[in-house]
Coordinates of C-alpha atoms in Angstrom, one line a residue:
M1 CA 33.5 -14.2 36.3
K2 CA 33.1 -10.9 36.2
F3 CA 32.7 -8.2 39.7
D4 CA 31.1 -5.0 40.7
L5 CA 33.3 -3.4 42.1
K6 CA 31.3 -0.8 43.5
A7 CA 28.1 -2.8 44.6
I8 CA 30.6 -4.9 46.5
S9 CA 32.6 -1.3 48.4
K10 CA 29.2 -0.7 48.9
T11 CA 27.8 -3.5 51.0
V12 CA 31.0 -4.3 52.5
M13 CA 30.1 -0.4 53.9
L14 CA 26.6 -1.1 55.3
V15 CA 28.3 -4.3 56.4
L16 CA 30.9 -2.6 58.5
Y17 CA 28.0 0.4 59.7
D18 CA 25.7 -2.5 61.1
L19 CA 28.8 -4.0 63.0
L20 CA 29.9 -0.1 64.6
I21 CA 25.9 0.3 65.3
I22 CA 25.1 -3.5 66.9
Y23 CA 28.6 -3.7 68.9
G24 CA 28.2 0.0 69.6
L25 CA 25.2 -0.1 71.3
N26 CA 25.7 -3.0 73.2
I27 CA 28.8 -1.5 74.7
L28 CA 27.2 1.5 75.4
V29 CA 24.0 -0.6 76.9
F30 CA 26.0 -2.6 79.1
S31 CA 29.8 -0.4 80.1
G32 CA 27.1 0.6 82.7
Y33 CA 27.2 -2.7 84.7
F34 CA 31.2 -3.3 84.3
S35 CA 31.9 -2.0 87.4
E36 CA 30.1 -4.8 89.1
F37 CA 31.6 -7.7 87.4
N38 CA 34.8 -9.3 87.6
P39 CA 37.5 -8.9 84.7
N40 CA 36.6 -12.9 84.0
E41 CA 33.0 -12.2 83.6
I42 CA 33.8 -8.8 81.7
N43 CA 35.4 -11.0 79.4
S44 CA 33.2 -13.1 79.6
I45 CA 30.0 -10.8 78.5
A46 CA 32.5 -8.8 75.4
I47 CA 32.8 -12.7 74.0
A48 CA 29.5 -12.7 74.0
L49 CA 28.2 -9.9 72.2
V50 CA 31.1 -10.5 69.5
I51 CA 29.9 -14.2 69.2
F52 CA 25.8 -12.3 69.1
T53 CA 26.6 -9.6 66.5
I54 CA 28.2 -12.2 63.9
F55 CA 25.0 -14.1 64.5
K56 CA 23.2 -10.7 63.7
L57 CA 25.3 -10.0 60.7
L58 CA 24.5 -13.1 59.1
I59 CA 21.2 -13.5 59.9
F60 CA 20.9 -10.2 58.3
A61 CA 22.9 -11.7 55.3
L62 CA 20.6 -14.4 54.9
F63 CA 17.6 -12.7 55.1
K64 CA 19.1 -10.8 52.5
Q65 CA 19.2 -7.4 53.6
Y66 CA 22.3 -6.3 52.4
R67 CA 21.3 -7.7 48.6
V68 CA 18.2 -4.8 48.6
M69 CA 18.6 -1.7 47.2
L70 CA 19.0 1.3 48.9
S71 CA 17.1 3.8 46.0
S72 CA 14.3 1.3 46.2
F73 CA 14.1 0.5 49.7
G74 CA 10.4 1.4 51.0
L75 CA 8.3 0.8 53.9
L76 CA 7.8 -3.3 53.4
D77 CA 11.5 -3.4 53.4
S78 CA 12.0 -1.1 56.3
L79 CA 8.9 -3.9 58.2
K80 CA 10.9 -6.8 57.3
L81 CA 14.7 -5.3 58.3
A82 CA 13.1 -4.3 61.7
T83 CA 11.3 -7.9 62.4
V84 CA 14.7 -9.3 61.7
S85 CA 16.4 -7.3 64.0
V86 CA 13.6 -6.9 67.4
V87 CA 13.4 -11.4 66.6
S88 CA 17.3 -12.0 66.2
N89 CA 18.0 -9.3 69.3
I90 CA 15.3 -11.2 71.9
V91 CA 17.2 -14.7 70.4
C92 CA 20.9 -12.9 71.6
F93 CA 19.2 -12.1 74.3
A94 CA 17.2 -14.8 76.5
T95 CA 20.7 -16.9 75.1
L96 CA 22.8 -14.1 77.1
F97 CA 20.6 -13.8 79.8
I98 CA 20.6 -17.9 79.9
C99 CA 24.2 -18.6 79.7
L100 CA 25.6 -15.9 82.1
P101 CA 23.0 -16.0 85.2
F102 CA 25.2 -13.2 86.9
L103 CA 23.7 -10.6 84.3
P104 CA 20.5 -9.0 86.3
F105 CA 18.3 -8.0 83.4
I106 CA 17.1 -4.8 82.8
F107 CA 13.8 -5.1 80.7
V108 CA 14.0 -0.6 79.8
D109 CA 17.2 -0.9 79.1
V110 CA 17.0 -3.9 76.7
A111 CA 14.0 -2.2 74.8
L112 CA 15.9 0.7 74.6
L113 CA 18.4 -1.0 73.1
I114 CA 16.1 -2.6 69.9
M115 CA 14.6 0.5 69.8
A116 CA 18.0 2.2 69.2
E117 CA 19.1 0.0 66.8
C118 CA 15.9 -0.6 64.7
V119 CA 15.9 3.2 64.5
L120 CA 19.5 3.9 63.0
I121 CA 19.8 0.8 61.2
V122 CA 16.5 1.2 59.3
G123 CA 17.2 5.2 59.5
M124 CA 20.8 5.0 58.1
R125 CA 18.5 3.0 55.2
L126 CA 16.2 5.5 54.2
V127 CA 18.6 8.4 54.5
K128 CA 19.1 8.5 50.4
R129 CA 15.6 7.8 49.5
V130 CA 14.8 10.3 51.7
I131 CA 17.2 12.4 50.0
R132 CA 15.9 12.4 46.9
L133 CA 12.4 12.2 47.9
A134 CA 13.0 16.3 49.4
K135 CA 15.4 17.2 46.2
K136 CA 12.7 16.1 43.6
S137 CA 10.4 17.9 46.2
Q138 CA 12.5 21.2 45.5
R139 CA 12.0 20.8 41.6
V140 CA 10.0 23.8 40.1
K141 CA 9.5 22.0 36.7
T142 CA 7.0 19.3 37.0
K143 CA 4.2 17.5 34.8
R144 CA 0.9 17.9 36.6
T145 CA 0.3 14.7 36.8
I146 CA -2.9 12.1 36.7
I147 CA -3.1 8.8 37.6
I148 CA -6.4 6.6 36.3
G149 CA -6.6 4.2 38.9
A150 CA -6.4 4.5 42.8
G151 CA -5.5 0.2 43.3
F152 CA -2.5 -1.8 43.2
G153 CA -1.1 -0.4 40.0
G154 CA -1.9 3.1 40.8
K155 CA 0.6 3.1 43.9
L156 CA 3.4 1.0 41.5
V157 CA 3.0 4.5 39.4
Y158 CA 2.7 6.4 42.1
D159 CA 5.7 4.9 44.1
E160 CA 7.6 5.1 40.2
C161 CA 6.6 8.9 40.0
K162 CA 8.1 9.6 43.6
T163 CA 11.5 7.5 43.6
N164 CA 12.4 7.8 39.4
D165 CA 14.4 10.1 39.2
A166 CA 13.8 9.7 35.1
L167 CA 10.0 11.2 36.1
D168 CA 9.6 15.1 36.1
N169 CA 5.7 13.6 38.0
K170 CA 3.6 15.3 39.9
V171 CA 0.7 13.5 40.8
V172 CA -2.1 15.6 42.2
A173 CA -5.2 13.4 41.8
F174 CA -6.4 9.5 41.3
I175 CA -9.2 8.9 39.2
D176 CA -11.3 5.4 40.3
D177 CA -14.6 4.0 39.1
D178 CA -14.9 2.3 43.2
N179 CA -17.3 4.5 44.9
N180 CA -15.5 3.2 48.3
K181 CA -12.3 5.2 47.1
I182 CA -14.3 7.8 45.8
G183 CA -13.8 11.0 48.2
K184 CA -10.9 9.5 50.0
L185 CA -6.9 10.2 49.5
F186 CA -4.7 7.3 48.1
S187 CA -1.1 8.0 49.5
D188 CA -1.9 11.7 50.4
V189 CA -3.8 12.3 47.3
P190 CA -7.3 13.1 46.2
V191 CA -9.3 10.0 44.8
Y192 CA -11.7 11.7 41.8
G193 CA -14.7 9.8 39.8
P194 CA -15.5 8.7 37.7
I195 CA -13.0 7.4 35.1
S196 CA -15.5 9.0 32.2
N197 CA -15.1 12.1 34.1
A198 CA -12.0 12.1 33.7
K199 CA -12.0 14.9 31.3
E200 CA -13.3 17.3 33.7
W201 CA -10.5 16.9 36.6
I202 CA -8.2 17.1 33.7
E203 CA -9.0 20.8 32.9
K204 CA -9.5 21.7 36.3
Y205 CA -5.8 20.8 37.1
Q206 CA -4.0 21.8 33.9
V207 CA -2.9 18.3 34.0
E208 CA -0.4 17.1 31.1
E209 CA 0.5 13.4 31.3
V210 CA -2.2 11.0 32.6
I211 CA -0.7 7.5 33.6
I212 CA -3.4 4.6 32.8
A213 CA -2.6 2.2 36.0
I214 CA -4.9 -0.3 36.4
A215 CA -3.9 -3.7 36.7
D216 CA -6.4 -5.8 35.1
L217 CA -7.1 -3.9 32.4
D218 CA -7.9 -5.3 28.8
R219 CA -8.4 -3.5 25.7
R220 CA -11.7 -3.1 25.4
K221 CA -11.5 -1.0 28.7
M222 CA -8.3 0.3 27.4
H223 CA -9.5 1.9 24.3
E224 CA -13.3 3.0 26.0
I225 CA -10.9 5.1 28.1
L226 CA -8.9 6.5 26.0
E227 CA -12.2 7.3 24.1
Y228 CA -13.0 9.9 27.2
M229 CA -9.7 11.9 26.7
R230 CA -10.0 12.0 23.8
D231 CA -10.2 15.8 22.5
C232 CA -7.9 15.9 26.2
D233 CA -4.8 18.0 24.7
V234 CA -2.2 15.4 27.4
R235 CA 0.1 12.9 26.8
I236 CA -1.0 9.4 27.7
K237 CA 0.8 6.7 29.6
R238 CA 0.0 3.6 30.9
L239 CA 1.1 0.5 32.8
P240 CA 1.5 -2.5 30.3
L241 CA -1.5 -5.0 29.7
M242 CA -2.0 -8.1 31.2
S243 CA -2.1 -10.0 26.9
E244 CA 1.2 -7.8 27.4
M245 CA 3.3 -8.6 30.6
S246 CA 6.0 -10.1 30.3
L247 CA 8.4 -12.2 32.5
D248 CA 11.1 -10.1 32.1
D249 CA 10.5 -7.9 34.9
K250 CA 12.4 -4.6 32.4
K251 CA 10.1 -4.5 30.4
N252 CA 6.7 -4.1 32.5
K253 CA 7.7 -0.2 33.2
I254 CA 5.0 2.6 32.1
V255 CA 5.0 2.8 29.0
N256 CA 4.0 5.6 26.6
V257 CA 0.3 4.2 24.8
D258 CA 0.6 4.2 20.8
I259 CA -0.4 6.9 18.6
N260 CA -2.8 3.9 17.1
E261 CA -4.0 3.3 20.2
L262 CA -5.0 6.9 21.7
L263 CA -7.1 7.2 17.1
S264 CA -8.3 3.4 17.3
R265 CA -11.3 2.7 18.7
K266 CA -13.0 -0.8 21.1
P267 CA -11.5 -3.9 18.7
I268 CA -13.5 -5.3 16.0
Q269 CA -15.7 -8.3 15.5
L270 CA -15.4 -11.0 13.2
D271 CA -17.0 -14.0 11.6
N272 CA -13.8 -16.1 11.9
E273 CA -15.4 -19.0 11.4
G274 CA -17.1 -17.2 8.4
L275 CA -14.4 -15.8 7.5
H276 CA -12.8 -19.1 7.4
D277 CA -14.7 -21.0 5.4
F278 CA -14.6 -18.1 3.2
I279 CA -11.0 -18.5 2.3
N280 CA -10.0 -22.3 3.4
G281 CA -8.6 -24.5 0.3
K282 CA -9.4 -21.1 -1.9
K283 CA -6.0 -19.7 -4.8
V284 CA -6.3 -16.0 -3.9
L285 CA -5.1 -13.4 -5.7
V286 CA -4.3 -10.2 -4.2
T287 CA -3.5 -7.2 -6.7
G288 CA -0.8 -4.7 -5.1
A289 CA 0.5 -7.1 -1.9
G290 CA 3.3 -5.0 -1.2
G291 CA 1.9 -1.8 -0.5
S292 CA 0.1 -1.3 3.6
I293 CA -2.9 -2.5 2.8
G294 CA -2.2 -5.4 0.4
S295 CA 0.6 -6.7 2.9
E296 CA -1.8 -6.8 5.2
L297 CA -4.5 -8.6 3.5
V298 CA -2.1 -11.0 2.7
R299 CA -2.0 -12.0 6.2
Q300 CA -4.7 -11.8 7.4
I301 CA -5.8 -14.2 4.1
Y302 CA -3.0 -16.9 5.3
S303 CA -4.5 -17.2 8.4
H304 CA -7.2 -18.6 7.0
N305 CA -5.3 -22.0 4.7
P306 CA -6.3 -20.9 1.8
D307 CA -5.0 -23.1 -0.9
T308 CA -3.3 -20.6 -3.1
I309 CA -1.3 -17.1 -2.4
I310 CA -0.4 -14.8 -5.3
L311 CA 1.5 -12.1 -4.9
F312 CA 0.9 -9.3 -7.6
D313 CA 2.4 -5.9 -7.2
I314 CA 4.9 -3.5 -9.4
Y315 CA 6.8 -2.7 -7.0
E316 CA 9.6 -5.4 -6.3
N317 CA 11.1 -4.1 -3.1
A318 CA 7.7 -4.0 -1.1
V319 CA 6.4 -7.0 -2.4
Y320 CA 10.3 -9.2 -1.8
D321 CA 9.6 -8.4 2.0
V322 CA 6.1 -9.8 2.2
Q323 CA 7.2 -12.7 0.3
Q324 CA 10.0 -13.1 3.2
S325 CA 7.7 -13.2 5.5
L326 CA 5.4 -14.4 4.7
I327 CA 7.9 -17.4 3.5
R328 CA 9.3 -17.4 7.2
Q329 CA 5.6 -18.4 8.8
I330 CA 4.7 -20.7 6.4
K331 CA 8.6 -22.7 7.3
R332 CA 7.5 -22.2 10.9
D333 CA 3.8 -23.2 11.1
E334 CA 4.9 -26.2 9.2
S335 CA 2.0 -24.6 6.8
K336 CA 0.9 -26.5 3.2
V337 CA 0.7 -23.0 1.5
K338 CA 1.4 -22.3 -1.6
L339 CA 2.9 -19.0 -2.0
V340 CA 3.5 -16.9 -5.7
T341 CA 5.2 -13.9 -6.3
L342 CA 5.0 -12.0 -8.9
I343 CA 6.0 -8.5 -10.6
G344 CA 3.4 -7.1 -13.4
A345 CA 0.9 -3.5 -13.6
T346 CA -2.4 -4.3 -13.6
Y347 CA -3.1 -2.3 -17.0
N348 CA -0.7 -4.5 -18.7
E349 CA -3.7 -7.1 -19.9
A350 CA -2.0 -9.7 -21.4
R351 CA 0.4 -10.2 -18.7
M352 CA -2.8 -9.4 -16.4
E353 CA -5.0 -12.8 -18.5
N354 CA -1.5 -14.7 -18.5
I355 CA -1.5 -14.9 -14.8
F356 CA -5.6 -16.0 -14.3
K357 CA -4.9 -18.6 -17.1
A358 CA -2.6 -20.3 -15.3
Y359 CA -3.2 -19.9 -11.6
E360 CA -6.5 -19.6 -11.9
P361 CA -8.0 -17.6 -9.1
Q362 CA -11.3 -18.5 -7.0
L363 CA -11.2 -15.2 -4.4
V364 CA -9.7 -11.5 -6.1
F365 CA -9.3 -8.3 -4.0
H366 CA -7.6 -5.2 -6.1
A367 CA -5.4 -3.3 -3.9
A368 CA -3.5 -1.9 -6.8
A369 CA -3.6 1.9 -7.2
Y370 CA -1.8 5.2 -7.4
K371 CA -3.5 6.7 -3.8
H372 CA -1.2 9.2 -3.7
V373 CA -2.8 12.2 -4.0
P374 CA -0.7 15.2 -4.9
L375 CA 1.4 13.8 -6.5
M376 CA -1.6 11.9 -9.3
E377 CA -2.4 15.7 -10.2
D378 CA 0.8 16.1 -11.4
S379 CA 0.1 12.7 -13.5
P380 CA -3.1 12.3 -14.0
A381 CA -2.6 10.0 -17.2
E382 CA -1.4 7.5 -14.8
A383 CA -3.3 7.5 -12.2
I384 CA -6.1 6.9 -15.3
R385 CA -4.1 4.0 -16.4
S386 CA -3.6 2.3 -12.8
N387 CA -6.8 3.3 -10.8
V388 CA -9.3 2.9 -14.3
I389 CA -7.7 0.4 -17.1
G390 CA -5.7 -1.9 -13.8
T391 CA -9.4 -1.9 -12.1
Y392 CA -10.7 -3.0 -15.9
N393 CA -8.6 -5.0 -17.2
V394 CA -8.6 -7.2 -13.7
A395 CA -12.5 -7.0 -13.4
K396 CA -13.1 -7.9 -16.9
L397 CA -10.5 -11.4 -16.2
A398 CA -12.2 -12.1 -13.4
D399 CA -15.8 -12.6 -15.1
K400 CA -13.5 -14.3 -18.3
Y401 CA -11.8 -16.2 -15.5
K402 CA -15.4 -17.3 -13.1
V403 CA -14.0 -15.2 -10.0
E404 CA -15.5 -16.4 -7.4
K405 CA -15.3 -12.6 -5.5
M406 CA -14.3 -9.9 -6.3
V407 CA -13.1 -7.0 -4.4
L408 CA -12.0 -3.4 -4.7
V409 CA -10.3 -1.4 -2.5
S410 CA -11.8 1.8 -3.1
T411 CA -11.7 5.3 -0.6
D412 CA -13.2 7.7 0.8
K413 CA -11.4 9.9 -1.4
A414 CA -14.0 8.6 -4.1
V415 CA -17.8 10.6 -2.2
R416 CA -17.3 13.2 -4.6
P417 CA -13.8 14.0 -5.7
T418 CA -11.9 17.3 -5.8
N419 CA -9.3 15.2 -7.3
V420 CA -7.8 12.8 -9.5
M421 CA -7.3 10.0 -7.2
G422 CA -10.3 10.3 -5.8
A423 CA -11.9 10.9 -9.4
T424 CA -10.7 7.5 -11.0
K425 CA -11.3 5.5 -7.6
R426 CA -14.5 6.5 -8.5
F427 CA -13.9 5.7 -11.6
A428 CA -12.9 2.2 -10.4
E429 CA -16.7 1.5 -8.4
M430 CA -18.3 2.7 -11.6
I431 CA -17.0 -0.3 -13.1
I432 CA -16.8 -2.8 -10.3
Q433 CA -20.9 -1.9 -10.3
Y434 CA -21.1 -2.7 -14.4
F435 CA -19.8 -5.8 -14.1
A436 CA -21.4 -7.2 -11.4
S437 CA -24.9 -6.5 -14.0
E438 CA -22.9 -8.3 -16.2
S439 CA -20.8 -11.6 -14.8
K440 CA -23.0 -14.4 -14.6
S441 CA -20.7 -16.0 -11.9
T442 CA -19.0 -13.1 -10.2
A443 CA -20.0 -11.1 -7.0
Y444 CA -18.2 -8.3 -7.6
S445 CA -18.0 -5.4 -4.4
A446 CA -15.5 -2.0 -3.4
V447 CA -15.2 -1.4 -0.1
R448 CA -14.7 2.5 0.7
F449 CA -13.3 3.7 4.0
G450 CA -10.8 6.4 4.9
N451 CA -7.1 6.8 6.2
V452 CA -5.5 4.5 7.6
L453 CA -2.4 4.8 10.6
G454 CA 0.9 4.4 9.0
S455 CA -0.1 3.5 5.7
N456 CA 2.6 4.9 3.4
G457 CA 2.4 8.1 2.1
S458 CA -0.3 8.9 5.7
V459 CA 0.5 11.4 8.1
I460 CA 1.0 10.0 10.8
P461 CA 5.1 8.5 9.9
L462 CA 5.3 12.1 7.8
F463 CA 4.6 13.9 11.6
K464 CA 7.0 11.2 13.8
K465 CA 9.6 12.0 10.4
Q466 CA 8.8 16.0 11.3
I467 CA 9.3 15.6 14.9
E468 CA 12.4 13.5 14.6
E469 CA 13.7 15.9 13.2
G470 CA 12.4 18.8 15.6
G471 CA 9.8 20.3 13.2
P472 CA 8.0 22.3 12.4
V473 CA 5.1 19.6 12.2
T474 CA 3.2 20.8 8.6
V475 CA -0.8 20.5 8.4
T476 CA -2.4 22.4 5.9
H477 CA -5.5 23.9 7.4
E478 CA -6.1 23.9 11.1
E479 CA -9.8 22.8 10.6
I480 CA -9.1 20.1 8.3
T481 CA -10.4 16.3 9.6
R482 CA -10.0 12.9 8.3
F483 CA -11.2 9.5 9.8
F484 CA -8.6 6.8 10.8
M485 CA -9.1 3.3 11.2
T486 CA -5.9 0.6 11.6
I487 CA -4.6 -1.7 9.1
P488 CA -5.5 -4.6 10.8
E489 CA -9.3 -2.6 11.4
A490 CA -9.5 -1.6 7.9
V491 CA -8.9 -5.2 5.8
G492 CA -10.6 -7.7 8.7
L493 CA -13.7 -5.8 7.8
I494 CA -12.3 -5.4 4.0
L495 CA -12.5 -9.3 4.6
Q496 CA -15.1 -9.9 6.3
S497 CA -17.2 -7.4 3.4
A498 CA -16.5 -10.0 1.1
V499 CA -18.3 -12.6 2.8
Y500 CA -21.1 -10.8 2.3
A501 CA -21.3 -9.6 -1.1
K502 CA -23.4 -10.9 -3.7
G503 CA -23.1 -8.6 -5.9
G504 CA -22.7 -4.7 -7.0
E505 CA -22.5 -3.5 -3.6
I506 CA -20.6 -0.9 -2.7
F507 CA -19.8 -1.5 1.2
I508 CA -18.5 1.1 3.6
L509 CA -16.6 0.8 6.7
D510 CA -18.1 3.1 9.1
M511 CA -14.6 5.5 10.3
G512 CA -16.3 6.5 13.8
K513 CA -15.5 10.3 14.5
P514 CA -13.6 12.0 11.9
V515 CA -10.1 14.0 14.2
K516 CA -8.5 16.8 13.2
I517 CA -5.3 17.3 12.3
A518 CA -4.2 20.1 14.1
H519 CA -4.9 17.9 16.6
L520 CA -3.6 14.9 16.0
A521 CA -0.3 17.4 15.5
R522 CA -0.9 18.4 19.2
K523 CA -0.8 14.9 20.8
M524 CA 2.0 13.1 18.8
I525 CA 4.2 16.6 19.7
R526 CA 2.5 15.7 23.3
Q527 CA 2.9 11.6 23.0
A528 CA 6.6 12.9 22.3
G529 CA 7.1 14.0 25.1
Y530 CA 7.3 18.1 24.2
E531 CA 5.1 20.9 23.9
P532 CA 3.5 21.4 20.4
Y533 CA 4.4 25.2 19.6
T534 CA 7.1 26.4 21.9
E535 CA 9.2 23.6 21.4
I536 CA 8.0 21.5 18.1
P537 CA 6.9 24.5 15.8
I538 CA 3.0 23.8 14.1
E539 CA 3.2 25.4 10.6
I540 CA 0.2 26.2 8.0
I541 CA 1.0 25.5 4.9
G542 CA -2.4 25.6 3.1
L543 CA -4.3 23.0 1.6
R544 CA -2.6 21.2 -1.4
P545 CA -4.0 20.9 -5.0
G546 CA -7.2 18.9 -4.8
E547 CA -7.2 18.9 -0.5
K548 CA -10.9 18.6 0.2
I549 CA -10.9 20.1 4.4
Y550 CA -13.6 17.1 5.1
E551 CA -13.6 13.8 3.1
E552 CA -17.0 11.5 3.3
L553 CA -17.9 8.2 3.7
L554 CA -21.9 9.1 3.1
L555 CA -22.0 7.5 6.4
D556 CA -25.6 7.7 7.2
V557 CA -26.9 4.7 9.7
T558 CA -30.8 5.7 8.5
T559 CA -30.2 5.6 5.1
Q560 CA -27.8 2.9 4.7
I561 CA -28.5 -1.0 4.7
K562 CA -27.2 -2.2 7.8
T563 CA -24.8 -5.6 7.5
E564 CA -25.1 -8.3 10.3
N565 CA -21.0 -6.5 11.7
E566 CA -22.8 -2.9 13.0
K567 CA -19.2 -1.5 11.1
I568 CA -20.4 -2.7 8.1
Y569 CA -22.7 -0.7 5.9
I570 CA -23.9 -1.0 2.0
E571 CA -24.2 2.4 -0.4
R572 CA -27.9 2.4 -1.8
P573 CA -27.2 1.0 -5.1
S574 CA -27.7 3.6 -7.8
E575 CA -27.8 3.3 -11.4
V576 CA -25.6 1.1 -13.2
Q577 CA -23.4 3.5 -15.8
P578 CA -22.5 1.9 -18.9
V579 CA -18.4 1.5 -18.8
L580 CA -16.7 0.1 -21.8
E581 CA -17.2 3.0 -24.3
E582 CA -16.2 5.4 -21.0
I583 CA -13.4 3.0 -21.0
Q584 CA -12.5 3.9 -24.5
F585 CA -12.9 7.9 -24.6
I586 CA -11.0 8.1 -21.4
S587 CA -8.3 5.8 -23.2
Q588 CA -7.0 9.4 -24.9
V589 CA -5.3 10.7 -22.5
F590 CA -2.3 8.4 -23.1
E591 CA -2.2 10.9 -26.5
I592 CA -2.3 13.7 -24.1
E593 CA 0.4 16.0 -22.7
N594 CA -1.2 18.6 -21.4
V595 CA -2.0 18.6 -17.3
Q596 CA -5.3 20.3 -17.4
E597 CA -6.5 18.3 -20.3
V598 CA -6.8 15.6 -19.3
K599 CA -8.5 16.4 -16.0
D600 CA -10.6 18.4 -18.1
L601 CA -11.3 14.7 -19.8
L602 CA -11.6 13.1 -16.9
A603 CA -14.4 15.4 -15.0
K604 CA -16.0 14.5 -18.3
V605 CA -16.7 11.3 -17.6
I606 CA -16.9 11.2 -14.0
T607 CA -19.7 13.7 -13.1
T608 CA -18.9 14.0 -10.0
Y609 CA -15.5 15.3 -10.5
R610 CA -15.0 18.5 -8.9
Q611 CA -11.5 20.6 -9.6
P612 CA -10.8 23.1 -7.3
E613 CA -9.7 26.5 -8.4
R614 CA -6.1 26.7 -6.9
D615 CA -6.1 30.0 -6.9
K616 CA -9.9 30.1 -4.8
V617 CA -8.5 28.0 -1.7
K618 CA -7.7 30.4 1.0
V619 CA -6.7 29.0 5.1

């Protein structure tokens, strides 16, 4: 058993202090009357005072007064100690005057003694905290802070800001929705409201940090509050949500709001019963199963109890991680779901046919694709091989082996594409629509959405790495915007779209409002605890080849077809393009070495593909 000698020595010093105060005050009060007593009576008084002093110290220990941390000694601790002191004194003096009837009862002296004892014992314990608060109030560098929630949670956060040396927050205001609190003072700090006007008070007080401190907050309300501060250039922290609460006190502290929470919207509602009926007991093939979207597809499909999940990917390391994670999950759940993991390329038609023939999938989610825009500009033939030929092979085999439904994971970059990746994904959409018009057994559909937070190659992990390295954070254009969605949200909507699919639809996910990447960079720097431009520089480096300033989803709620889910729309059907000749035509690119010639050939097939004039791109 290990002993903390430092802590023990502090406790011993505190006990000795209390002993001296208690015994010293008693001697001071009764010494004035010693001249009236004989030596035996004086000895009796002295012995009684020693006994009562020891008794009171034992009472303090019984009520755990020597286990309270002085660094956090507050009002409630002071009241408890004062109460224990007063009651123990009353008991002691009542006993003293009964046992020693020769003592005169002087009420004023006894009352003054009790008051002096309380002040000295409680005051000594408050000294450390008072000194700390005094030092903190003299600091020049403080973060002007607003606390959202003038209740129990707000009080916890306020006290933490006042007493914790690691926090450098100066609370300038509370914000709350309760009309009974608005306009009043809470811990001597003004309360404003409602929370929907948070931006106004943040700007007025030039706030640097906001802490959300509502004890009974759920995730939906959290997203609503974050949306009020969407355009505010501040760092945001919060107390853990009720669903995150832990019995371990060390975890229940103020935490940073994750960038996913800052950019995502309120949680989506899915038809889980419909999804379960759709997937339950089916054999499901997921291509690109090791990728960001593919791996989440696998996880969510598993939760709906399929018969078999077939993981297929060209990259062995990524799909291996997914496989091992799922094996552990299946073992924990004692599930009967069968798992098959296969390596290969979708553009290898013979390999794909062997898989369809051997496993007979009933549902196919085609997420395999090259997605990095700048890389595909330099390797356009490979983009065509994977994104076009690969999609064609999977779609053709889905029809041949009578798959119930095939879903293509597409992208917003397929809309009026300005880069090779977007053009090849538009070609893939055309392939899906062609087979939907021809097939009598398979319902084909595509799902189009923007960037997903934290996906491989996305801007979020890039910015995080750049911040960790001390900057600069690189932004291609001051005005560049992107749509963002969390990976679980996007995958949930892909699965829901598959339920709705009847054949030939291009589903468009409501990505909400576009986000300025420069604004995102500033937010991430602040969330990391740094000051943009001064501590972490932001560098504008110019648009990359094939990159747009604005991405398009073509989501117009007045013209698009609405589905049962408010986040999913269907693009108005367009004329189906024959693709068989185009596939043969585009296959010529594999014999062409010149990158520009490959792009020109692609542009002849995808007439909406517009190659940017690189030299004319200005920032």
